[in-house]
Each structure stands twice: as structure tokens, then as C-alpha cells.
CSV table of C-alpha atoms and ligand atoms in Angstrom, one decimal:
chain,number,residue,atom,x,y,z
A,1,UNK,CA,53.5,87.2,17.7
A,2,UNK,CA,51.8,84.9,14.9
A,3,UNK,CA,50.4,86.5,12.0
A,4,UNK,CA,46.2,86.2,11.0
A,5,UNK,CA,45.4,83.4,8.7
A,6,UNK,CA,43.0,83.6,6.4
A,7,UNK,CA,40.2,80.8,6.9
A,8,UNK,CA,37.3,82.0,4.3
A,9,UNK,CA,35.1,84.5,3.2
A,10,UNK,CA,32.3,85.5,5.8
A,11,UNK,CA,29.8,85.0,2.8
A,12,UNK,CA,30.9,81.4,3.2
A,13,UNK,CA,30.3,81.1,6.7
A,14,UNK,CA,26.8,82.5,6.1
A,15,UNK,CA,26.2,80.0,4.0
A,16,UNK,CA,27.4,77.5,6.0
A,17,UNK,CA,27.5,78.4,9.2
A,18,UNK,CA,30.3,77.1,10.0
A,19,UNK,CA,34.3,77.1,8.5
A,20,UNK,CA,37.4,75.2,9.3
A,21,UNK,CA,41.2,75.6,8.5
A,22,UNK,CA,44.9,76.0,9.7
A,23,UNK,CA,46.6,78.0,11.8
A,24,UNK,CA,50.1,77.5,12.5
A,25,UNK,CA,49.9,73.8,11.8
A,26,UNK,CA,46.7,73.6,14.3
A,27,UNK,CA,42.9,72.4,13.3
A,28,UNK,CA,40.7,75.4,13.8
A,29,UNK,CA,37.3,76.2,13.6
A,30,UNK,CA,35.0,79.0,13.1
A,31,UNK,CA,31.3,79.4,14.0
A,32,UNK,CA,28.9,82.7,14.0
A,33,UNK,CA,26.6,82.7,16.9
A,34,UNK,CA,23.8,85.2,17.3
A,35,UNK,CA,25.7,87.0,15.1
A,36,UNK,CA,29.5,87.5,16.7
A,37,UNK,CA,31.9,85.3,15.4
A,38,UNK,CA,34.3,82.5,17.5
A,39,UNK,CA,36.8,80.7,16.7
A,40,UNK,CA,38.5,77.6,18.6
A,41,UNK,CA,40.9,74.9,18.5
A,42,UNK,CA,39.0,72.0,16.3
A,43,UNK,CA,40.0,69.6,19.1
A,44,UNK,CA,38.0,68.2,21.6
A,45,UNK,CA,40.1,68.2,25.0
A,46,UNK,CA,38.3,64.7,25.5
A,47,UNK,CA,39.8,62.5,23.0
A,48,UNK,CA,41.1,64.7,20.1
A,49,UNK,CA,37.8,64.4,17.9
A,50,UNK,CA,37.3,66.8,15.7
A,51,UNK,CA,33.8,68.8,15.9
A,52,UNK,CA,33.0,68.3,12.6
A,53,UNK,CA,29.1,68.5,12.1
A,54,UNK,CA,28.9,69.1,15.7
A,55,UNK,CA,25.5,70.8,17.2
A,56,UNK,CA,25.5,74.4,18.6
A,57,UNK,CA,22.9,75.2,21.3
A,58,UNK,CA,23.1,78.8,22.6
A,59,UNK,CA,26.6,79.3,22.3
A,60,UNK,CA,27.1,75.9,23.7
A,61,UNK,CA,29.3,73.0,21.1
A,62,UNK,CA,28.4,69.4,21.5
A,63,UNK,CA,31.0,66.7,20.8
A,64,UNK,CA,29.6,64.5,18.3
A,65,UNK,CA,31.4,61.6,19.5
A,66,UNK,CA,30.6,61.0,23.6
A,67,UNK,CA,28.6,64.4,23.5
A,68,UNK,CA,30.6,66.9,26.4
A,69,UNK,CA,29.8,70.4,25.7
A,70,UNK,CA,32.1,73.6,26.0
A,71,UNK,CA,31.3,77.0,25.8
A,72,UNK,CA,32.2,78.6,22.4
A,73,UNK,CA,32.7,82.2,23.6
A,74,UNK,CA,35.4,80.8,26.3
A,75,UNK,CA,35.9,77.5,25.5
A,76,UNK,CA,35.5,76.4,29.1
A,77,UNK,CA,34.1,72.5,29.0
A,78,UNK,CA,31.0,72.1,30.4
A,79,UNK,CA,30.1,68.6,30.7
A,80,UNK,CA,31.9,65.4,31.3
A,81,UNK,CA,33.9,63.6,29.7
A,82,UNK,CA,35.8,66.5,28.6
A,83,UNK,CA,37.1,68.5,31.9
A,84,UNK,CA,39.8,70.6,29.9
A,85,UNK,CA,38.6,73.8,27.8
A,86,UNK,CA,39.7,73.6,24.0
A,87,UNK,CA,41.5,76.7,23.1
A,88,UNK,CA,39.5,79.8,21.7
A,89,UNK,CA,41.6,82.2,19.2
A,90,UNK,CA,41.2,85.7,18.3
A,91,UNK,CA,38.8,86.4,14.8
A,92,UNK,CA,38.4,89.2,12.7
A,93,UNK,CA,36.9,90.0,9.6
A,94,UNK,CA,39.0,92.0,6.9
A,95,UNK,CA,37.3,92.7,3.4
A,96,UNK,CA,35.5,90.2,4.2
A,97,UNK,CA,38.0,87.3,4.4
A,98,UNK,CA,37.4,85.7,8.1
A,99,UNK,CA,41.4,85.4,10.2
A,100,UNK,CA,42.4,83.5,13.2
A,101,UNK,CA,45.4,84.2,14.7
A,102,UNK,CA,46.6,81.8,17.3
A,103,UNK,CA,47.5,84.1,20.1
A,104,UNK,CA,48.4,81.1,22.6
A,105,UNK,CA,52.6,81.6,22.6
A,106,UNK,CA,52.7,85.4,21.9
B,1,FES,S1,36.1,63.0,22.0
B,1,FES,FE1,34.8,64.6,22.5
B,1,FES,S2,33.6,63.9,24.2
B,1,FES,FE2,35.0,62.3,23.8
């Protein structure tokens, strides 16, 4: 089982609403929407952009490079081009230092 790596304090994500770091060698990203925190692989299933800067609608993501959308709460993709989900990832809070473990080869 991986461990939780710390990605930021949760002051900085309300600041900017949005952080990004590692885990276990792997691009992740972590958003607060309406509140609840998610966190997902930073990699569109498209064409391995980044979603750096990307727009949130709802709790919808939008690829800032040939715009498909996926579902931040289950990563599922949405729209074409992308047709594969990007991988969501268990997040906590813990004194208030945000963690993402990668949970995918427990
Ligand atoms: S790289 Fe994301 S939609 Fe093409």
C-alpha cells in the first residue's frame, strides 16, 4: 500500500484554488469544488496534457488543449476526444497539509 504524500497546505489551495505535485513519480492535481476536495492524475487520457490552468465548471475539468471534459469527482471523460477517464486518487487533509495517496496498485 503507498503511503500519503504531502501536496500543500489547504490555506494554499484556498488561495489558489488549485495545487499540483508528486505522487509516486506520477503528476497529480488537486482542486476544491463546492467545498470537498479531489484529486486526479494531472494527465489528460487524450494526449497526456497536463491541466494546468484548466477551467472547472460544476465539477466538470476542461482540457485546455482540444477542450474534452471529465468528471472530477470520478474522473469518467465526458466529451470527445478523450474517451478514457484520468485516474482520481484518494485526499485527505491532516493539520492542514493536503495528501494524495495513489491507491491504483494497492
Ligand atoms: S490533450 Fe486533452 S483533449 Fe487533447
Amino acid at each position: 500500500m503507498s503511503d500519503w504524500t504531502d501536496i500543500g497546505a489547504a490555506a494554499e489551495l484556498d488561495a489558489s484554488q488549485r495545487l499540483e505535485g508528486d505522487v509516486d513519480g506520477y503528476r497529480v492535481r488537486v482542486v476544491r469544488v463546492s467545498g470537498t476536495l479531489y484529486a486526479f492524475e494531472d494527465r489528460c487520457t487524450h494526449d497526456d496534457s497536463p491541466f494546468e490552468d484548466a477551467p472547472i465548471e460544476d465539477c466538470e475539468i476542461i482540457c485546455p488543449r482540444h477542450g474534452a471534459r471529465f468528471c472530477i469527482r470520478t474522473g469518467a471523460a465526458l466529451t470527445a476526444p478523450a474517451y478514457e477517464p484520468v485516474a482520481t486518487l484518494p485526499v485527505r487533509v491532516e493539520n492542514g497539509v493536503i495528501q494524495v495517496r495513489d491507491n491504483r496498485w494497492d
